[in-house]
């Protein structure tokens, strides 16, 4: 019963104050959703802004009745509500509780708390699907170039069994979803409105396919309208729910670029595909690469996998056939290998200094050398791999 | 007389050992060119490699006679030889004496000493022309996109009275030179062969125009052939002789990318124009941006000027007409201004921390704020600009 009551309170709170509101999230953390709801209904919101927001919403209905209706409607839609109490809750969203955006002056940049609950349409367990996921986002008014790149990326990621997450918009978002669907993979559209009325209508057929084979998710109640600010509020969920985000095309000051700011602040890989400087749809992408030292230029699937992949499963496959492992090493990798001490262990930093290679590069190349069986990782650093000693020489 | 003797010895040494040879440069530094020449002719080269190189060259002629002939030929060509003793010697090339390329394993990456002298065709004083210069380099097999970008950059730089330096090759190099010529500006082609026979022949008309209004320069004797390794040896002069280098298009592992490695190692701005990831001619550019944290993505003239420009002359022009200066501030600049203390001075680092903006960004934006007259630079940091005190209130 408490579970149901909790869930209803979360829904009511989501309706009372826009998702992401920090003060609500803090109260829920401290008091639980039921007591928080009661406190707000009693006019006890801890700050004037929240008190005003609640007061403004109350004339529209009784929050508890609205919540009960939303829960019933969710059932009728064949959808479900997932809350932090559920096994399928994506714990990565908890990182939003600590998200601080430098110099945040706008509301959407300050109110970035985790969702209180999520609506889900589709058969997959949410946490499992997002555990191995990459966001691909970009401009609605994408060019043929951007659509091509996003489709390829969506396809490639899905083909390697990564979930492709995007916002369901026209242009890059739709291309990424479609690429994943074409590969027979799983794709998730994170909506800025109710899961019963995915926006834009023009993508209805796409949303139907996503709901069948992937997931439609939202932090808004069924029936909620796709109001403009909601797209920006929603973007933090795309950034936090995935292992990393890729921006394909964006005009200056775009919403997609804003997703990337969140990814950077969350210390998720923020990857950007460059484009022709002659295109207005590349301006936002290049701005990001210029302004954020942590934004990473990627040109395709291999680079994306390198950023988000786990060592051993998503690195470039080792060489086959007649090739020796060392044949595939590029200059840096070869240099690092040559710089390894013949015996004993060396730290990545020390090795990088010795080889005169940036530490970041050294770490990547060491992972490659390890994958190729040329180097062994020890507790205190790296060592050249030795042939197995024969028995009796232990 | 010593001046002439010195110069002849430098020419002879240039002929005896390929330009850039470190051991020769060190000897000249210590003993002067005349004594160095004598030492080498006596078989006294300090290392086996140099001894072998000298021995290999000697059967082709008497170095002193070759030098006398080259000097005479240079005169007949209407060209001149510039050495470190001359006023027009570009002192920036001296930085090559300290250039160390990390992990250099190839000869061309180790033998990067300054030229002993330079051949010059054209009317401008070399040092003056290079003092305010930017290199624009890239692929020979450039695409229409690259040619467009390089031409625009060459034009824009020349139009802002920057010298455009490149290598005279087909593709990007030629486009950059042409852009500068079209703007009526000065452009310099750094050749990998004698200034009497600029390579490639297909660019003859271009070289003629450059010689008339700009400069053709080379560290090789007249008549010297454009051997393949010479292009790579030459690249260090392009990187060291300019304020910064811009790469426009490059395939993987290109010679132009190698120029950029030198620019990075010399701590000159190494700027890279991105392109479509679907183009093979963008691979080298994107590789550089991925591998070098110090390589800077630029999308056009404004970004290049921001990197190489001197504060006060090459920043974006301040707002005109009805606009208030603060109208033109972007988010970061506005935020930094708001974060300035009302009175007193703050360091760029402290201000960056206060505003939550990267220090690099803060420095750029502070330069802008200074240009706009909103902020004043002091010995110990930055302060808000105050209205001039009226007389009598000193």
Tab-separated table of C-alpha atoms in Angstrom, chain B residues 9-272:
chain	number	residue	atom	x	y	z
B	9	UNK	CA	80.644	29.020	-45.700
B	10	UNK	CA	76.947	28.847	-44.775
B	11	UNK	CA	76.056	28.098	-48.383
B	12	UNK	CA	78.758	25.446	-48.586
B	13	UNK	CA	77.547	23.832	-45.341
B	14	UNK	CA	73.948	23.894	-46.613
B	15	UNK	CA	75.137	22.008	-49.657
B	16	UNK	CA	77.294	19.557	-47.695
B	17	UNK	CA	74.628	18.474	-45.234
B	18	UNK	CA	70.871	18.682	-45.627
B	19	UNK	CA	69.334	21.752	-43.912
B	20	UNK	CA	68.192	21.110	-40.373
B	21	UNK	CA	71.143	18.923	-39.389
B	22	UNK	CA	71.563	19.537	-35.654
B	23	UNK	CA	75.237	18.742	-35.342
B	24	UNK	CA	76.135	21.249	-38.073
B	25	UNK	CA	74.016	23.924	-36.459
B	26	UNK	CA	75.651	23.328	-33.100
B	27	UNK	CA	79.123	23.561	-34.615
B	28	UNK	CA	78.255	26.812	-36.404
B	29	UNK	CA	76.912	28.163	-33.136
B	30	UNK	CA	80.147	27.345	-31.371
B	31	UNK	CA	82.841	27.857	-34.023
B	32	UNK	CA	81.176	29.978	-36.669
B	33	UNK	CA	80.501	28.789	-40.229
B	34	UNK	CA	84.024	29.216	-41.607
B	35	UNK	CA	85.721	27.079	-38.969
B	36	UNK	CA	82.887	24.554	-39.108
B	37	UNK	CA	83.336	24.162	-42.848
B	38	UNK	CA	87.062	23.664	-42.413
B	39	UNK	CA	86.472	21.082	-39.674
B	40	UNK	CA	84.092	19.087	-41.844
B	41	UNK	CA	86.402	19.274	-44.842
B	42	UNK	CA	89.205	17.984	-42.633
B	43	UNK	CA	87.074	14.959	-41.792
B	44	UNK	CA	86.544	16.212	-38.263
B	45	UNK	CA	82.738	15.904	-38.064
B	46	UNK	CA	81.807	15.034	-34.485
B	47	UNK	CA	79.626	12.086	-35.392
B	48	UNK	CA	79.767	9.221	-37.812
B	49	UNK	CA	76.514	10.079	-39.580
B	50	UNK	CA	77.646	13.568	-40.458
B	51	UNK	CA	81.111	12.363	-41.426
B	52	UNK	CA	79.491	9.864	-43.779
B	53	UNK	CA	77.130	12.489	-45.235
B	54	UNK	CA	79.986	14.871	-45.940
B	55	UNK	CA	82.100	12.122	-47.441
B	56	UNK	CA	79.203	11.105	-49.663
B	57	UNK	CA	78.719	14.632	-50.963
B	58	UNK	CA	82.350	15.634	-51.554
B	59	UNK	CA	82.872	13.717	-54.814
B	60	UNK	CA	80.150	15.928	-56.358
B	61	UNK	CA	82.279	19.040	-56.117
B	62	UNK	CA	84.397	21.402	-54.078
B	63	UNK	CA	82.034	22.958	-51.537
B	64	UNK	CA	83.720	26.368	-51.707
B	65	UNK	CA	83.461	26.446	-55.490
B	66	UNK	CA	79.840	25.268	-55.342
B	67	UNK	CA	79.094	28.059	-52.885
B	68	UNK	CA	80.773	30.736	-55.021
B	69	UNK	CA	78.780	29.550	-58.003
B	70	UNK	CA	75.521	29.553	-56.022
B	71	UNK	CA	76.154	33.085	-54.789
B	72	UNK	CA	76.819	34.288	-58.319
B	73	UNK	CA	73.744	32.495	-59.658
B	74	UNK	CA	71.616	33.975	-56.881
B	75	UNK	CA	72.746	37.437	-57.978
B	76	UNK	CA	71.957	36.731	-61.618
B	77	UNK	CA	68.465	35.561	-60.613
B	78	UNK	CA	67.823	38.849	-58.848
B	79	UNK	CA	67.463	36.889	-55.632
B	80	UNK	CA	69.438	37.266	-52.383
B	81	UNK	CA	70.756	35.156	-49.562
B	82	UNK	CA	69.702	36.136	-46.068
B	83	UNK	CA	71.665	34.946	-43.054
B	84	UNK	CA	71.336	35.487	-39.289
B	85	UNK	CA	73.749	38.448	-39.668
B	86	UNK	CA	71.166	40.355	-41.726
B	87	UNK	CA	68.512	42.697	-40.365
B	88	UNK	CA	65.853	40.881	-42.322
B	89	UNK	CA	66.659	37.480	-40.769
B	90	UNK	CA	63.497	36.204	-39.041
B	91	UNK	CA	64.652	35.619	-35.484
B	92	UNK	CA	61.631	33.414	-34.785
B	93	UNK	CA	63.404	30.661	-36.703
B	94	UNK	CA	65.846	30.488	-33.797
B	95	UNK	CA	63.128	28.658	-31.860
B	96	UNK	CA	63.939	25.642	-34.017
B	97	UNK	CA	67.208	25.272	-32.105
B	98	UNK	CA	65.156	24.208	-29.091
B	99	UNK	CA	62.506	22.231	-30.971
B	100	UNK	CA	62.070	18.734	-29.613
B	101	UNK	CA	59.469	16.513	-31.187
B	102	UNK	CA	58.160	13.926	-28.737
B	103	UNK	CA	59.058	10.404	-29.693
B	104	UNK	CA	60.961	11.481	-32.807
B	105	UNK	CA	62.215	8.341	-34.463
B	106	UNK	CA	62.569	9.521	-38.051
B	107	UNK	CA	65.488	11.642	-39.212
B	108	UNK	CA	63.203	14.449	-40.367
B	109	UNK	CA	61.774	14.662	-36.849
B	110	UNK	CA	65.192	14.838	-35.187
B	111	UNK	CA	67.134	17.075	-37.593
B	112	UNK	CA	65.065	20.203	-37.101
B	113	UNK	CA	67.741	22.861	-36.508
B	114	UNK	CA	67.251	26.367	-37.938
B	115	UNK	CA	68.321	27.018	-41.531
B	116	UNK	CA	71.900	28.313	-41.936
B	117	UNK	CA	70.665	30.831	-44.513
B	118	UNK	CA	67.670	31.445	-46.747
B	119	UNK	CA	67.302	32.305	-50.408
B	120	UNK	CA	64.757	35.020	-51.020
B	121	UNK	CA	63.078	36.230	-54.237
B	122	UNK	CA	60.892	39.310	-53.929
B	123	UNK	CA	61.056	42.867	-52.729
B	124	UNK	CA	59.904	42.713	-49.113
B	125	UNK	CA	62.216	42.488	-46.118
B	126	UNK	CA	61.744	38.912	-44.923
B	127	UNK	CA	61.572	39.512	-41.179
B	128	UNK	CA	59.020	42.286	-41.543
B	129	UNK	CA	56.793	40.186	-43.761
B	130	UNK	CA	56.924	37.184	-41.449
B	131	UNK	CA	56.451	39.203	-38.274
B	132	UNK	CA	52.713	39.272	-38.877
B	133	UNK	CA	52.116	36.049	-40.714
B	134	UNK	CA	49.928	32.969	-40.582
B	135	UNK	CA	50.591	29.672	-42.323
B	136	UNK	CA	47.723	28.054	-44.196
B	137	UNK	CA	48.536	24.512	-45.254
B	138	UNK	CA	46.731	21.396	-46.379
B	139	UNK	CA	46.215	18.649	-48.872
B	140	UNK	CA	47.282	18.761	-52.498
B	141	UNK	CA	44.274	16.674	-53.524
B	142	UNK	CA	41.958	19.168	-51.847
B	143	UNK	CA	38.203	19.103	-52.330
B	144	UNK	CA	36.114	22.032	-53.511
B	145	UNK	CA	35.218	22.576	-49.868
B	146	UNK	CA	38.839	22.836	-48.786
B	147	UNK	CA	39.795	25.094	-51.676
B	148	UNK	CA	36.883	27.372	-50.826
B	149	UNK	CA	37.819	27.580	-47.145
B	150	UNK	CA	41.542	28.118	-47.853
B	151	UNK	CA	40.855	30.815	-50.428
B	152	UNK	CA	38.545	32.654	-48.060
B	153	UNK	CA	41.073	32.409	-45.247
B	154	UNK	CA	43.920	33.593	-47.472
B	155	UNK	CA	41.799	36.504	-48.637
B	156	UNK	CA	40.602	37.436	-45.178
B	157	UNK	CA	44.046	37.296	-43.599
B	158	UNK	CA	45.618	39.367	-46.368
B	159	UNK	CA	42.733	41.797	-46.174
B	160	UNK	CA	43.551	42.291	-42.473
B	161	UNK	CA	47.182	42.819	-43.453
B	162	UNK	CA	48.469	39.482	-42.352
B	163	UNK	CA	51.027	37.715	-44.532
B	164	UNK	CA	49.815	34.328	-45.766
B	165	UNK	CA	52.568	31.706	-45.739
B	166	UNK	CA	52.268	28.362	-47.450
B	167	UNK	CA	54.212	25.773	-49.405
B	168	UNK	CA	53.236	26.580	-52.984
B	169	UNK	CA	51.754	23.118	-53.581
B	170	UNK	CA	48.598	22.323	-55.529
B	171	UNK	CA	45.327	22.329	-53.630
B	172	UNK	CA	45.120	24.081	-50.282
B	173	UNK	CA	48.524	25.812	-50.494
B	174	UNK	CA	47.761	27.345	-53.872
B	175	UNK	CA	44.262	28.356	-52.765
B	176	UNK	CA	45.644	30.178	-49.719
B	177	UNK	CA	48.271	31.991	-51.821
B	178	UNK	CA	45.622	32.928	-54.415
B	179	UNK	CA	43.224	34.207	-51.805
B	180	UNK	CA	45.944	36.489	-50.438
B	181	UNK	CA	46.910	37.691	-53.923
B	182	UNK	CA	43.270	38.435	-54.732
B	183	UNK	CA	43.077	40.625	-51.660
B	184	UNK	CA	46.148	42.502	-52.851
B	185	UNK	CA	48.066	41.177	-49.856
B	186	UNK	CA	51.477	39.697	-49.283
B	187	UNK	CA	52.016	35.977	-49.513
B	188	UNK	CA	55.141	33.893	-49.028
B	189	UNK	CA	55.810	30.503	-50.604
B	190	UNK	CA	58.348	28.436	-48.666
B	191	UNK	CA	59.850	26.103	-51.240
B	192	UNK	CA	61.523	22.725	-50.893
B	193	UNK	CA	63.811	23.392	-53.870
B	194	UNK	CA	65.793	26.247	-55.392
B	195	UNK	CA	64.003	29.592	-55.727
B	196	UNK	CA	64.946	29.534	-59.435
B	197	UNK	CA	62.750	26.523	-60.152
B	198	UNK	CA	59.746	26.637	-57.883
B	199	UNK	CA	57.860	23.359	-57.795
B	200	UNK	CA	55.324	22.317	-59.050
B	201	UNK	CA	55.673	23.634	-62.573
B	202	UNK	CA	51.892	23.725	-62.882
B	203	UNK	CA	51.878	26.611	-60.414
B	204	UNK	CA	54.421	28.686	-62.414
B	205	UNK	CA	52.033	31.544	-63.072
B	206	UNK	CA	51.178	31.612	-59.381
B	207	UNK	CA	54.869	31.642	-58.395
B	208	UNK	CA	55.495	34.523	-60.812
B	209	UNK	CA	52.734	36.548	-59.163
B	210	UNK	CA	54.058	35.679	-55.702
B	211	UNK	CA	57.609	36.720	-56.639
B	212	UNK	CA	56.275	40.060	-57.931
B	213	UNK	CA	54.166	41.013	-54.930
B	214	UNK	CA	55.336	38.710	-52.150
B	215	UNK	CA	58.263	36.384	-51.518
B	216	UNK	CA	59.546	33.024	-52.649
B	217	UNK	CA	61.931	31.623	-50.074
B	218	UNK	CA	63.979	28.454	-49.699
B	219	UNK	CA	66.808	27.041	-47.626
B	220	UNK	CA	68.148	25.125	-50.620
B	221	UNK	CA	70.641	26.348	-53.190
B	222	UNK	CA	69.386	27.513	-56.589
B	223	UNK	CA	69.044	24.466	-58.783
B	224	UNK	CA	68.222	22.190	-55.866
B	225	UNK	CA	65.623	19.603	-56.738
B	226	UNK	CA	62.334	19.145	-54.863
B	227	UNK	CA	63.250	15.754	-53.415
B	228	UNK	CA	60.480	14.120	-51.420
B	229	UNK	CA	62.056	14.363	-47.939
B	230	UNK	CA	62.737	18.050	-48.496
B	231	UNK	CA	59.047	18.912	-48.223
B	232	UNK	CA	58.994	17.501	-44.727
B	233	UNK	CA	62.279	19.211	-43.805
B	234	UNK	CA	60.881	22.486	-45.140
B	235	UNK	CA	57.716	22.263	-43.035
B	236	UNK	CA	59.547	23.228	-39.840
B	237	UNK	CA	60.337	26.631	-41.406
B	238	UNK	CA	56.658	27.220	-42.192
B	239	UNK	CA	55.738	26.341	-38.603
B	240	UNK	CA	58.510	28.368	-36.960
B	241	UNK	CA	58.448	31.395	-39.255
B	242	UNK	CA	54.797	32.228	-38.620
B	243	UNK	CA	52.633	33.293	-35.674
B	244	UNK	CA	50.482	30.219	-36.101
B	245	UNK	CA	49.499	27.566	-38.605
B	246	UNK	CA	46.091	26.644	-39.953
B	247	UNK	CA	45.426	23.223	-41.461
B	248	UNK	CA	42.530	23.166	-43.871
B	249	UNK	CA	42.305	19.651	-45.287
B	250	UNK	CA	44.526	16.645	-44.867
B	251	UNK	CA	44.258	12.948	-45.472
B	252	UNK	CA	45.546	10.596	-42.795
B	253	UNK	CA	49.304	10.937	-42.073
B	254	UNK	CA	49.797	13.885	-44.404
B	255	UNK	CA	52.775	16.193	-44.663
B	256	UNK	CA	50.589	19.155	-43.765
B	257	UNK	CA	49.655	17.484	-40.499
B	258	UNK	CA	53.375	17.182	-39.840
B	259	UNK	CA	53.692	20.978	-40.096
B	260	UNK	CA	51.073	21.168	-37.369
B	261	UNK	CA	53.017	18.807	-35.100
B	262	UNK	CA	55.895	21.240	-35.378
B	263	UNK	CA	53.657	24.211	-34.626
B	264	UNK	CA	52.366	22.447	-31.496
B	265	UNK	CA	55.897	21.578	-30.377
B	266	UNK	CA	56.958	25.189	-30.983
B	267	UNK	CA	53.992	26.398	-28.921
B	268	UNK	CA	52.629	28.342	-31.859
B	269	UNK	CA	48.852	28.251	-32.259
B	270	UNK	CA	48.075	25.099	-34.248
B	271	UNK	CA	44.682	25.666	-35.781
B	272	UNK	CA	42.603	23.124	-37.637
